[in-house]
Coordinates of C-alpha atoms and ligand atoms in Angstrom, one line a residue:
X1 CA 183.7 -85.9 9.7
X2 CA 186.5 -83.4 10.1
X3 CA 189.1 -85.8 9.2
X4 CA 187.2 -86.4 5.3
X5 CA 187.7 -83.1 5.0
X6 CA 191.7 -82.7 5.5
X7 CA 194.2 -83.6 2.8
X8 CA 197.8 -84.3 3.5
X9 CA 200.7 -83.2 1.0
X10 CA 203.7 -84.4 1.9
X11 CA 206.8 -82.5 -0.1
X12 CA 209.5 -84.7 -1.0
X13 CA 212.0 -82.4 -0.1
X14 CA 215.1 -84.5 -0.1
X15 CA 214.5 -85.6 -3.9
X16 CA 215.8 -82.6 -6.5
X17 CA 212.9 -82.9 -9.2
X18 CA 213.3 -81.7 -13.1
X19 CA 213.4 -78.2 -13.9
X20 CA 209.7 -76.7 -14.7
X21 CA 210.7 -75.4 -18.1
X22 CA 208.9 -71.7 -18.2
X23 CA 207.8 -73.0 -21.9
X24 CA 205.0 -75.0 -20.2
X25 CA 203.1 -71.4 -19.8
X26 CA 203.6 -70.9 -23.6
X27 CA 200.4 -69.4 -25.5
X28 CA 199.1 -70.0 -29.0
X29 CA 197.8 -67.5 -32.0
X30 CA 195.9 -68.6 -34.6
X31 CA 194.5 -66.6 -37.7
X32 CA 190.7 -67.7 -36.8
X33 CA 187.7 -64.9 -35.3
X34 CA 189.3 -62.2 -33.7
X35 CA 192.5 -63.7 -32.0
X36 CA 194.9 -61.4 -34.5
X37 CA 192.9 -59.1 -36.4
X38 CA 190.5 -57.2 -33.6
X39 CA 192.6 -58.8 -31.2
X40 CA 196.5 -58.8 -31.0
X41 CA 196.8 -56.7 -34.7
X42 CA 195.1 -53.4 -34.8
X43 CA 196.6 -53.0 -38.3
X44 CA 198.9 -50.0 -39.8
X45 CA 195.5 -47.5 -40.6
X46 CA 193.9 -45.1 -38.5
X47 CA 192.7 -46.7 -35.6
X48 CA 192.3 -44.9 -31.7
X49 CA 193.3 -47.9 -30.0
X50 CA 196.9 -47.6 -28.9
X51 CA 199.5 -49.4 -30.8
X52 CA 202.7 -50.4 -32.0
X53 CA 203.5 -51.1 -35.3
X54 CA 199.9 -52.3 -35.4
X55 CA 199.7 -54.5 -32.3
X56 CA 197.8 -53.4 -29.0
X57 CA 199.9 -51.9 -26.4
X58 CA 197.7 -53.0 -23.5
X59 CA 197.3 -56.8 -24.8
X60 CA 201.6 -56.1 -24.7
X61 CA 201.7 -55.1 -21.7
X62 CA 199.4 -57.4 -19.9
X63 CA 201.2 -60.5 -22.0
X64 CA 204.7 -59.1 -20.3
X65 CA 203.2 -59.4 -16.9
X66 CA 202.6 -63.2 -17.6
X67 CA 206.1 -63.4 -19.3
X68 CA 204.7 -65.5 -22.0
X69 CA 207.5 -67.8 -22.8
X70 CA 206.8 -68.8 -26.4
X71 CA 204.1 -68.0 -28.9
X72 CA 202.8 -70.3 -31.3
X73 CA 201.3 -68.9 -34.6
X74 CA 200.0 -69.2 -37.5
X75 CA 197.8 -72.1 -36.1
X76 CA 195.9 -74.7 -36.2
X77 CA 194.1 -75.8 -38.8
X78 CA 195.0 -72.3 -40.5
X79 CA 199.1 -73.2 -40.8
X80 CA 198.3 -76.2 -43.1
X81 CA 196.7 -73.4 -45.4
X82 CA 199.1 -70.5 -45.0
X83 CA 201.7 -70.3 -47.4
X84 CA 203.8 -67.5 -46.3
X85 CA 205.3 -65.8 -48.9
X86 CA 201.9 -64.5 -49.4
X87 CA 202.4 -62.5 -46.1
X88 CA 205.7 -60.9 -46.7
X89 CA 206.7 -57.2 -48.9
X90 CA 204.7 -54.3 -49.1
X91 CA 200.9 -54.8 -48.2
X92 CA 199.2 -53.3 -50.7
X93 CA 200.6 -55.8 -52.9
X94 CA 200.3 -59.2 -50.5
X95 CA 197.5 -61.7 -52.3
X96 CA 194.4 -62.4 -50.0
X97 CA 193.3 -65.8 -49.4
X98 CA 190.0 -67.3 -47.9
X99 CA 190.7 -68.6 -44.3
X100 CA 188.7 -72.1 -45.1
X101 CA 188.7 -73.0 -41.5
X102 CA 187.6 -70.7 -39.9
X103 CA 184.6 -68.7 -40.6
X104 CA 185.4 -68.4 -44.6
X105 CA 186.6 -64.9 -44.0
X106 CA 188.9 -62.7 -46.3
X107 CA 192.6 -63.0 -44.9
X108 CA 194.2 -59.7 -46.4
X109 CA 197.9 -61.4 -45.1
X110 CA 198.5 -57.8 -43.7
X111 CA 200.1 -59.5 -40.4
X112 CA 202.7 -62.4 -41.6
X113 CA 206.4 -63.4 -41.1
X114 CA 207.7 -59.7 -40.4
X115 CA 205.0 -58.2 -38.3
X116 CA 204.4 -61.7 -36.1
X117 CA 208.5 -62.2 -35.6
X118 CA 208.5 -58.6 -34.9
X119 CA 205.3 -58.7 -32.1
X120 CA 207.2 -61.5 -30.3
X121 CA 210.5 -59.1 -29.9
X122 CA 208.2 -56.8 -28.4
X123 CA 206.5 -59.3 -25.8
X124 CA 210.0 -60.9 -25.4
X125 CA 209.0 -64.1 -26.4
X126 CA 210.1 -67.1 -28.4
X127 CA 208.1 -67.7 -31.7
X128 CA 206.6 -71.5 -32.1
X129 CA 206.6 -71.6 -36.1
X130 CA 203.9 -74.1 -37.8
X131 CA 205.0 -75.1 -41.0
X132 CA 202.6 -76.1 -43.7
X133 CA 202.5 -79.7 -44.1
X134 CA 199.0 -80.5 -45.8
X135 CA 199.0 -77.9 -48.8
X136 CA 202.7 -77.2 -48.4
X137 CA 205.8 -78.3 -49.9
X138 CA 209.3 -79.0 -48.5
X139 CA 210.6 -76.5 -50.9
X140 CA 208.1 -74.2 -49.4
X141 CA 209.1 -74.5 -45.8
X142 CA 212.7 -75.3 -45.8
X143 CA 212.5 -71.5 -47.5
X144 CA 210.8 -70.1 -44.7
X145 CA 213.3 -71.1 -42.5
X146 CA 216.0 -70.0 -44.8
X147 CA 214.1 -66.3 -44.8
X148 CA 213.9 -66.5 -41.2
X149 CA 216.8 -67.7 -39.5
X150 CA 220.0 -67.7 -42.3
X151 CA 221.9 -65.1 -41.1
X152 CA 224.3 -65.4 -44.4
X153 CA 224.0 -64.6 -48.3
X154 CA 221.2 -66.7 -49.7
X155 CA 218.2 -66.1 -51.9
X156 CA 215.9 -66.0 -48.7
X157 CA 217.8 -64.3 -46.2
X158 CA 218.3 -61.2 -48.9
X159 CA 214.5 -61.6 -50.1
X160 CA 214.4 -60.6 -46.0
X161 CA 216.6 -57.9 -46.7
X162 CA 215.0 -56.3 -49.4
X163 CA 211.6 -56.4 -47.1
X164 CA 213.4 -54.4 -44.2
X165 CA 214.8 -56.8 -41.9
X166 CA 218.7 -57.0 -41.5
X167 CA 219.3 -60.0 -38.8
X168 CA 218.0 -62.7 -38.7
X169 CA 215.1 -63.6 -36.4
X170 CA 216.9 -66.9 -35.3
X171 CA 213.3 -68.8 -34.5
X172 CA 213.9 -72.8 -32.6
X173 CA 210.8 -73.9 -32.5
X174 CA 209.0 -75.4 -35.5
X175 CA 206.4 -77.5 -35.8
X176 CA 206.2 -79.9 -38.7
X177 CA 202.6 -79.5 -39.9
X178 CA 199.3 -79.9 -37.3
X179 CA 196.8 -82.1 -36.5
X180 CA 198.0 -84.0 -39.5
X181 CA 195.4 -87.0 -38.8
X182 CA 192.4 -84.1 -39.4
X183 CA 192.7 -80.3 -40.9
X184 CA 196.2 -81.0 -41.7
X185 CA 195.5 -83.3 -44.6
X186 CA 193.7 -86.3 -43.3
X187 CA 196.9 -88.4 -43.1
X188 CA 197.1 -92.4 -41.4
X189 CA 199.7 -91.9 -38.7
X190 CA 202.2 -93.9 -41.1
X191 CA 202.0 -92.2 -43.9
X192 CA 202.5 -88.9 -42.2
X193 CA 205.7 -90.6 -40.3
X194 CA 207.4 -90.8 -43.7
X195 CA 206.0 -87.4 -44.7
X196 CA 207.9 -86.0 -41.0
X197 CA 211.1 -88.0 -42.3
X198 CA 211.1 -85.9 -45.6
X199 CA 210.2 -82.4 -44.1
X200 CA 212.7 -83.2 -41.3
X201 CA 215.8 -83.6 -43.3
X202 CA 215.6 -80.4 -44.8
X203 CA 215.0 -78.4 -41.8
X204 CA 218.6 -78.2 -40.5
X205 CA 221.4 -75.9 -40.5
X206 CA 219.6 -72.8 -40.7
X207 CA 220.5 -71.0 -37.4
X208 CA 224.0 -70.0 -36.5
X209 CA 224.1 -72.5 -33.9
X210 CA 222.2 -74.8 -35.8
X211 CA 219.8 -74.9 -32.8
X212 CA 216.2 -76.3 -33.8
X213 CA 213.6 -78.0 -32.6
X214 CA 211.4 -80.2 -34.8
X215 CA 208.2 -80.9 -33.5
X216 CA 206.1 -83.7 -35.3
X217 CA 201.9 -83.1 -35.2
X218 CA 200.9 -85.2 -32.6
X219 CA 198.2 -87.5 -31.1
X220 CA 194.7 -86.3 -30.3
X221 CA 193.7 -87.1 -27.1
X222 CA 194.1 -90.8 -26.7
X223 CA 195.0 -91.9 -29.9
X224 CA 197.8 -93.5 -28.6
X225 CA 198.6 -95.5 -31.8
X226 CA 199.6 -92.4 -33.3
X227 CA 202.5 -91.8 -31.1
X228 CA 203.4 -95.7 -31.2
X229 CA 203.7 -95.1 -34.8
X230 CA 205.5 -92.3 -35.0
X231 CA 207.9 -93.0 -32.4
X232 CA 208.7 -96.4 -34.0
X233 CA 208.7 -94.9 -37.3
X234 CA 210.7 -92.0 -37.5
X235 CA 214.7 -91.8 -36.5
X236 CA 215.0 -89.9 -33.0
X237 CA 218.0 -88.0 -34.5
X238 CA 215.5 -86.6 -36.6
X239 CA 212.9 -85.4 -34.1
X240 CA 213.2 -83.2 -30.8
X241 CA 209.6 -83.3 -29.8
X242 CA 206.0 -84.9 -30.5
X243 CA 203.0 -82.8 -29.7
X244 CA 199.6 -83.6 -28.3
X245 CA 195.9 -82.1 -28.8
X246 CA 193.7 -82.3 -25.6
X247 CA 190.4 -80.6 -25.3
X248 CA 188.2 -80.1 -22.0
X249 CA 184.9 -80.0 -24.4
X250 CA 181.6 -82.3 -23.2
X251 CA 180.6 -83.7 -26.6
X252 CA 181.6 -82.3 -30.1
X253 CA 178.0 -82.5 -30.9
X254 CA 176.8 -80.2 -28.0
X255 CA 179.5 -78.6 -26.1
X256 CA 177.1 -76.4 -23.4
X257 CA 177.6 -72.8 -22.4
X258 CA 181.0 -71.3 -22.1
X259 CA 178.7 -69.1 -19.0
X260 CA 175.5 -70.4 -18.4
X261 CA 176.5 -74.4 -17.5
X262 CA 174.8 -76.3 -14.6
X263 CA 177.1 -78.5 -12.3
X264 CA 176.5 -81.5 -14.1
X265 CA 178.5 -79.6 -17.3
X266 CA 181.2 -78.5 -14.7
X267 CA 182.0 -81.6 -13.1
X268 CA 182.2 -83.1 -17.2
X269 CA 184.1 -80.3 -18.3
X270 CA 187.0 -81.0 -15.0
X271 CA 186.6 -84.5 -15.6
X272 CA 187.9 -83.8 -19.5
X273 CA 190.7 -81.5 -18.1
X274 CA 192.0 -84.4 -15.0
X275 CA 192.1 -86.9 -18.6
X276 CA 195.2 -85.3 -19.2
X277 CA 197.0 -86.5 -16.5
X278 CA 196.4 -90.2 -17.5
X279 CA 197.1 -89.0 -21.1
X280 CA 200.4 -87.8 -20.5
X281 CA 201.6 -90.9 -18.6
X282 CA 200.5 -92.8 -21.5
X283 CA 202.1 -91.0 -24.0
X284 CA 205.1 -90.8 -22.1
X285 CA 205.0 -94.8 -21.3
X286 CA 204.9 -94.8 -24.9
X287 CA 207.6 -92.3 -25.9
X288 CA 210.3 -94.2 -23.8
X289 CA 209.9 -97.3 -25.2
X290 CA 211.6 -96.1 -28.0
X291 CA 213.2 -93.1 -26.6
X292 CA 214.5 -94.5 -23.0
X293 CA 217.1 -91.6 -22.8
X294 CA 213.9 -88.9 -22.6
X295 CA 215.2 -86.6 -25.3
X296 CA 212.5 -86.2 -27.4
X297 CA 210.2 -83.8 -25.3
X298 CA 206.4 -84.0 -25.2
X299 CA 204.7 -81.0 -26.4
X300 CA 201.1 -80.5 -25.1
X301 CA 200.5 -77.4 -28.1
X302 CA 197.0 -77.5 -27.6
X303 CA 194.9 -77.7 -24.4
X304 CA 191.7 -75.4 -23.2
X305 CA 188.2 -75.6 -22.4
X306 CA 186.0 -75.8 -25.6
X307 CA 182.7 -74.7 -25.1
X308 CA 179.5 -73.2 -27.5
X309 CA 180.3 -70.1 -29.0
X310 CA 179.3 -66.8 -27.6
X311 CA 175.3 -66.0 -28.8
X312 CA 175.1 -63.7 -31.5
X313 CA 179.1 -64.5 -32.5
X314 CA 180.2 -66.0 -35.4
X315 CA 179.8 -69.5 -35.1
X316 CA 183.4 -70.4 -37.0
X317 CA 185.4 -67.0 -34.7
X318 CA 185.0 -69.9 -31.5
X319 CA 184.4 -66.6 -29.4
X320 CA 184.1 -67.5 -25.7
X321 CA 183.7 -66.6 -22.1
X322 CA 186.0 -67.7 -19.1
X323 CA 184.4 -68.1 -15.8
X324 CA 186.0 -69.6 -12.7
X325 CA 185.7 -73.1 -14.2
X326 CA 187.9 -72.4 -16.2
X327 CA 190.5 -71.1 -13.7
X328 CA 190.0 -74.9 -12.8
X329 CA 190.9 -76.1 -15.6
X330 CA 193.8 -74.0 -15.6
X331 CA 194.8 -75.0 -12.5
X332 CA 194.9 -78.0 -12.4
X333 CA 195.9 -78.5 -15.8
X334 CA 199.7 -76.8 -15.4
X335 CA 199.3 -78.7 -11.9
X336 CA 200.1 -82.1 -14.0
X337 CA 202.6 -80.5 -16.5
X338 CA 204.2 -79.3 -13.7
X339 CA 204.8 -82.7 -12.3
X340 CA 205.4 -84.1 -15.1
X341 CA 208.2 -82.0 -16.4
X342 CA 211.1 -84.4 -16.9
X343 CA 209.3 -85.3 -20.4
X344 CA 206.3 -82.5 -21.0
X345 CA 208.8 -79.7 -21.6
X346 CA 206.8 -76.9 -23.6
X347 CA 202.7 -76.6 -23.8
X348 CA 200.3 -73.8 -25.6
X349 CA 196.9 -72.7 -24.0
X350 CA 194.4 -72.3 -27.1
X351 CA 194.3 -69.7 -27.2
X352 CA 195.9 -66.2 -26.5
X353 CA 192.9 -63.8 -27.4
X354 CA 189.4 -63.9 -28.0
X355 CA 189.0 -67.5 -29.0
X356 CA 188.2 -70.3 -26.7
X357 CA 189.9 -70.1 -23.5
X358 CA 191.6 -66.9 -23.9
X359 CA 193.4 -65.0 -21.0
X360 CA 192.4 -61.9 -22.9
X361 CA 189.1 -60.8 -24.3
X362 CA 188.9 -57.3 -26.1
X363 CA 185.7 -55.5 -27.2
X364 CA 186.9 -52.2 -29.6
X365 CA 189.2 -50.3 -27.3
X366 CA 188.4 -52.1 -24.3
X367 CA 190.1 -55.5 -22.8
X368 CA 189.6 -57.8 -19.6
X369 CA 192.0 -60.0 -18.4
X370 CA 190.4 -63.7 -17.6
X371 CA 190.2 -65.6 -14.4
X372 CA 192.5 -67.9 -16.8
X373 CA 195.1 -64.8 -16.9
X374 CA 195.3 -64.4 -13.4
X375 CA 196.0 -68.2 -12.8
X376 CA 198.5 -67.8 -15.4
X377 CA 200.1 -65.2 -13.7
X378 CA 200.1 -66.4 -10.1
X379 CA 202.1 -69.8 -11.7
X380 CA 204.8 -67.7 -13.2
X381 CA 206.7 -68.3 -9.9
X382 CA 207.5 -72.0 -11.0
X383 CA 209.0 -71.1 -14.4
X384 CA 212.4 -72.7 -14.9
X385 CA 211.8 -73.2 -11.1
X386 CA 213.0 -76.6 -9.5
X387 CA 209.9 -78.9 -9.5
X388 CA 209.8 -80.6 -6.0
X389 CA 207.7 -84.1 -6.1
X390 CA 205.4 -84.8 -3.6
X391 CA 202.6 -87.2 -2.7
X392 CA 198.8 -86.1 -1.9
X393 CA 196.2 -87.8 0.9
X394 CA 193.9 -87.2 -1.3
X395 CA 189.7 -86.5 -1.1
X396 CA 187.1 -87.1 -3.3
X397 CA 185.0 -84.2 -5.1
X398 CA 182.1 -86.9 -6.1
X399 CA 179.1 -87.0 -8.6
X400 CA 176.7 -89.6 -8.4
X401 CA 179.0 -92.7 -8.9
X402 CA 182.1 -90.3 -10.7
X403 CA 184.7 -89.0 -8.7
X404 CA 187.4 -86.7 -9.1
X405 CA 190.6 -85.8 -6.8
X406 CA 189.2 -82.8 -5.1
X407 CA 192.5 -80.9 -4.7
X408 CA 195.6 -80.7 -7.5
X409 CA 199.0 -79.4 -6.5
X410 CA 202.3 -79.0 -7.6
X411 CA 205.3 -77.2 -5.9
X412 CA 208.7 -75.8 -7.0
X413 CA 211.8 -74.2 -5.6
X414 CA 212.9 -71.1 -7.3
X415 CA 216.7 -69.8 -7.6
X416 CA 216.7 -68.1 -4.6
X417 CA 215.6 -70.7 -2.6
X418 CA 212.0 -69.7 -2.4
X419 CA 209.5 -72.7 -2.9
X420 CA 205.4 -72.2 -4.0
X421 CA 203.0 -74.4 -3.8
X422 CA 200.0 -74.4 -6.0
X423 CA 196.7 -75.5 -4.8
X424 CA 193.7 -75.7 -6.2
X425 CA 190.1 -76.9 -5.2
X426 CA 187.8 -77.9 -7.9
X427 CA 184.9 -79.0 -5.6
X428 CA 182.0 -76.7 -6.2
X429 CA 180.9 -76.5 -2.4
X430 CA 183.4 -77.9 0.0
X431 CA 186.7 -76.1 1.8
X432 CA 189.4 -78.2 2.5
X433 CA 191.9 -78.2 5.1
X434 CA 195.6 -79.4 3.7
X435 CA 198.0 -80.1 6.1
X436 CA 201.4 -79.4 4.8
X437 CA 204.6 -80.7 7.1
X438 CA 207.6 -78.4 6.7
X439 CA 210.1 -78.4 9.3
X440 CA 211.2 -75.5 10.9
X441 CA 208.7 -73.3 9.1
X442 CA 207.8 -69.9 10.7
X443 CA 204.7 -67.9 9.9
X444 CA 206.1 -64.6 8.6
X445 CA 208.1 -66.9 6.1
X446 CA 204.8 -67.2 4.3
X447 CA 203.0 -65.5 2.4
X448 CA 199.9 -66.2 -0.5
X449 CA 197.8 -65.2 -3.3
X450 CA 194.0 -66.7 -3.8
X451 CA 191.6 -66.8 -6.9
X452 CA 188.1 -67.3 -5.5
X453 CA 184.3 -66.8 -6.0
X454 CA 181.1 -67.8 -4.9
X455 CA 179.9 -68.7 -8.3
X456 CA 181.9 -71.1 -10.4
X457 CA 180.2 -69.4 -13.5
X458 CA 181.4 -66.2 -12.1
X459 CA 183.4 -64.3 -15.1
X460 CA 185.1 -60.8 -15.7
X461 CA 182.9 -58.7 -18.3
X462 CA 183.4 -55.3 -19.8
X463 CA 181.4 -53.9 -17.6
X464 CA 182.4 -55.9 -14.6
X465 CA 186.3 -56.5 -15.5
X466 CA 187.7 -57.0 -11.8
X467 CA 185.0 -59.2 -10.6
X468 CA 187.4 -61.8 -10.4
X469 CA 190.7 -61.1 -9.7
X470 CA 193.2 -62.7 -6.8
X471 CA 193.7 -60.9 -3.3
X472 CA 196.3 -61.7 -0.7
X473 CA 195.6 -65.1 1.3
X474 CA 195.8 -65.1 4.7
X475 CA 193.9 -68.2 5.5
X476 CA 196.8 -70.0 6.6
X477 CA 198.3 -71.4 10.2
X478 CA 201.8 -72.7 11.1
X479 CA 201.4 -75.4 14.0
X480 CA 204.6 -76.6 14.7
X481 CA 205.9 -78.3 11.8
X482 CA 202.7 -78.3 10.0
X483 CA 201.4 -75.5 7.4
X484 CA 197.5 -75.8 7.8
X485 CA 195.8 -74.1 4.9
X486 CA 192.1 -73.6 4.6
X487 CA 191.5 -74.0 0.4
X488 CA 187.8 -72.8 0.0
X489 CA 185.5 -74.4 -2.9
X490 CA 186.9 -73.5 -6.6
X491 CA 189.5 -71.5 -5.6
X492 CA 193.4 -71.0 -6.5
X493 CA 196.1 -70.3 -4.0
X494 CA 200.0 -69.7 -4.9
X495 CA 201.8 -69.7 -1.6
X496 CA 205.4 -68.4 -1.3
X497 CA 207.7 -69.8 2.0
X498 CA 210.9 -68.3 2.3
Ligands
LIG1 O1 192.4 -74.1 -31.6 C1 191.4 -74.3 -32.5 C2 191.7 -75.5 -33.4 O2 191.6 -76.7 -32.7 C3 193.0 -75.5 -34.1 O3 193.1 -74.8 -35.2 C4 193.2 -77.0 -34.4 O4 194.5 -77.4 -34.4 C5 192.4 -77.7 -33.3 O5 191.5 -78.6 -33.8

């Protein structure tokens, strides 16, 4: 019996793995419900909520201590609508627009260009641009990243001037267009290849070092004819990256409770998130067929667990609770783009605030942080850290005739030598022992941090904001060379050795 219950990971320490790039733990902010206005953007009139320039202090600070790497904005769906000149100059005179996607709402474009470029200097992080592709012209974007990023005389970088801002903001990531098969204008995967060609050959030069990276709309899910097509169809010396959509949602039709879901809807919903692991090998397999030299990255700019919206909340806001399933999901989720990072080299949790599955959820004045923001902050040890590969003796967390890998890992060593290992244990009743061989390993050189409780539709609330938060882990032995961990049901651990 006891043996079922023990899972082996053995580290491949000898073999130096790829570099975890840190822009794996990248966020996304779309103008939909209340992720920017009520969320991130307080606005420029009287409000009590503390703020800078407009944009909540706390939801700054608490971004910092995840050290967000990159920020994707204006969407989604939404960027194949924006047209951002209608977001720049003095407010009172910015045009408003209907945001058709989401919830037909009036967007007064009082947070564009300036004040999102200008939020990202503040959370020190990169920007992730989408350009308009669907309603957009080249014309249109090739000036946007003229008015961002030309640091010279030219009709955009002095249009920048005249609205306040001296230097350039010197933005590298740009995506060309999204979902470009659905919202972003219902293109075949061929026609939007040539439509990438002609978008992509206007997008250089505009930095001083002439650093950019295009990013072509990518697959959802498994459509993997879409990457076929685009890999074979469009010049790799004119693309630096292909994204991917991946959802953890049971059925479009009827997604089930973000709170109130049975096991049957959790063990679905980890199932949808342990997909991506086969869809990224795929994608990949596909990718270097025509890329064999791995330099076009894979960029996963959309992943999250997709649930009903919350009662009483606007159904098109996609407002949402985050309960220890989806610390799960997060979990195990940067667990695989961690061990894949030779070729997935940037990803974007949908999203940042108060939409789907958000590490931050504000109500007026107050905020909780989400079991999803504290897994996200127990993994910012392996940004930019070394990944080290390793293989699992795995056991099964089963359902009737499904199964599922009952623990995900992934371990790094960090510039100083350090190494974590992340473990999770998605199994809604069993603890695991993993047996972890590290030679010459003392106890003291250990230390850990867990995510656990009893409930896996246990959630922070505003009344109840630290109900789940991570505590120090001490359920650990060193017996001779082994490291033997006990990983209670759904539960995180980060463990440092030194
Ligand atoms: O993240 C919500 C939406 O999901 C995005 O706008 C779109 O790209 C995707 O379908």
């Amino acid at each position: 019996m006891y043996a079922q219950k023990k899972v082996v990971i053995n580290l491949e320490t000898q073999t130096e793995g790829p570099q975890i790039s840190k822009h794996i733990y990248g966020h996304f902010a779309e103008h939909l419900g209340r992720c920017i206005y009520g969320g991130f953007y307080v606005g420029d009139d009287e409000t009590t909520i503390p703020n800078t320039d407009g944009v909540r202090n706390d939801i700054v600070d608490a971004l910092k201590e995840l050290q967000i790497p990159n920020l994707r904005w204006p969407g989604g769906c939404f960027a194949d609508t924006y047209h951002w000149q209608d977001g720049i100059g003095p407010k009172d005179q910015r045009p408003t627009i209907v945001n058709r996607w989401w919830g037909d709402v009036t967007e007064d474009n009082s947070f564009g260009t300036h004040e999102f470029l200008n939020m990202c200097e503040l959370l020190d992080t990169e920007p992730y641009l989408s350009g308009n592709v669907g309603s957009g012209t080249v014309k249109e974007f090739a000036d946007w990243m003229q008015y961002v990023n030309n640091d010279g005389v030219s009709p955009m970088s002095d249009l920048r001037r005249e609205n306040g801002r001296e230097d350039a903001w010197g933005v590298r990531y740009w995506g060309v267009g999204n979902e470009a098969w659905g919202c972003g204008g219902n293109m075949t995967a061929e026609y939007y290849a040539n439509v990438y060609r002609q978008f992509a050959t206007y997008m250089g030069g505009w930095t001083n070092d002439g650093k950019v990276m295009r990013i072509a709309s990518g697959a959802s899910s498994n459509d993997y004819n879409w990457t076929e097509v685009l890999m074979k169809n469009i010049p790799n010396r004119l693309i630096d990256g292909i994204a991917l959509h991946h959802y953890s949602v049971i059925d479009w039709g009827a997604k089930g409770p973000a709170v109130d879901f049975n096991e049957e809807q959790y063990f679905t919903i980890l199932q949808r998130a342990y997909e991506m692991e086969e869809l990224v090998t795929k994608h990949v397999a596909i990718m270097d067929k025509y890329d064999p030299e791995g330099k076009i990255d894979l960029i996963v700019d959309e992943w999250g667990g997709w649930y009903e919206v919350e009662e009483g909340t606007n159904p098109g806001f996609l407002y949402q609770q985050n309960t220890m399933r989806d610390a799960m999901i997060a979990g195990m989720t940067l667990n695989i783009f961690n061990n894949h990072a030779d070729r997935v080299k940037m990803a974007n949790l949908a999203q940042a605030v108060n939409v789907l599955q958000a590490v931050i959820l504000t109500d007026e004045e107050k905020m909780i942080l989400t079991p999803t923001y504290h897994v996200m902050r127990m993994y910012t040890a392996h940004h930019d850290a070394t990944l080290i590969p390793m293989e699992i003796e795995n056991v099964s967390y089963k359902r009737g005739e499904a199964e599922l890998p009952a623990i995900s890992a992934s371990a790094s060593v960090d510039k100083d030598g350090k190494k974590h290992i992340s473990l999770v244990n998605i199994d809604s009743k069993e603890a695991y022992t993993i047996s972890i061989p590290l030679a010459g390993l003392k106890k003291s050189a250990v230390t850990g941090e867990i995510l656990v409780s009893d409930k896996i539709q246990n959630h922070n609330s505003f009344d109840e904001p630290n109900k789940v938060i991570p505590t120090v882990f001490k359920d650990y032995k060193v017996k001779g060379d082994q490291l033997e961990v006990t990983l209670p049901a759904v539960s995180v651990v980060m463990l440092e050795v030194k």
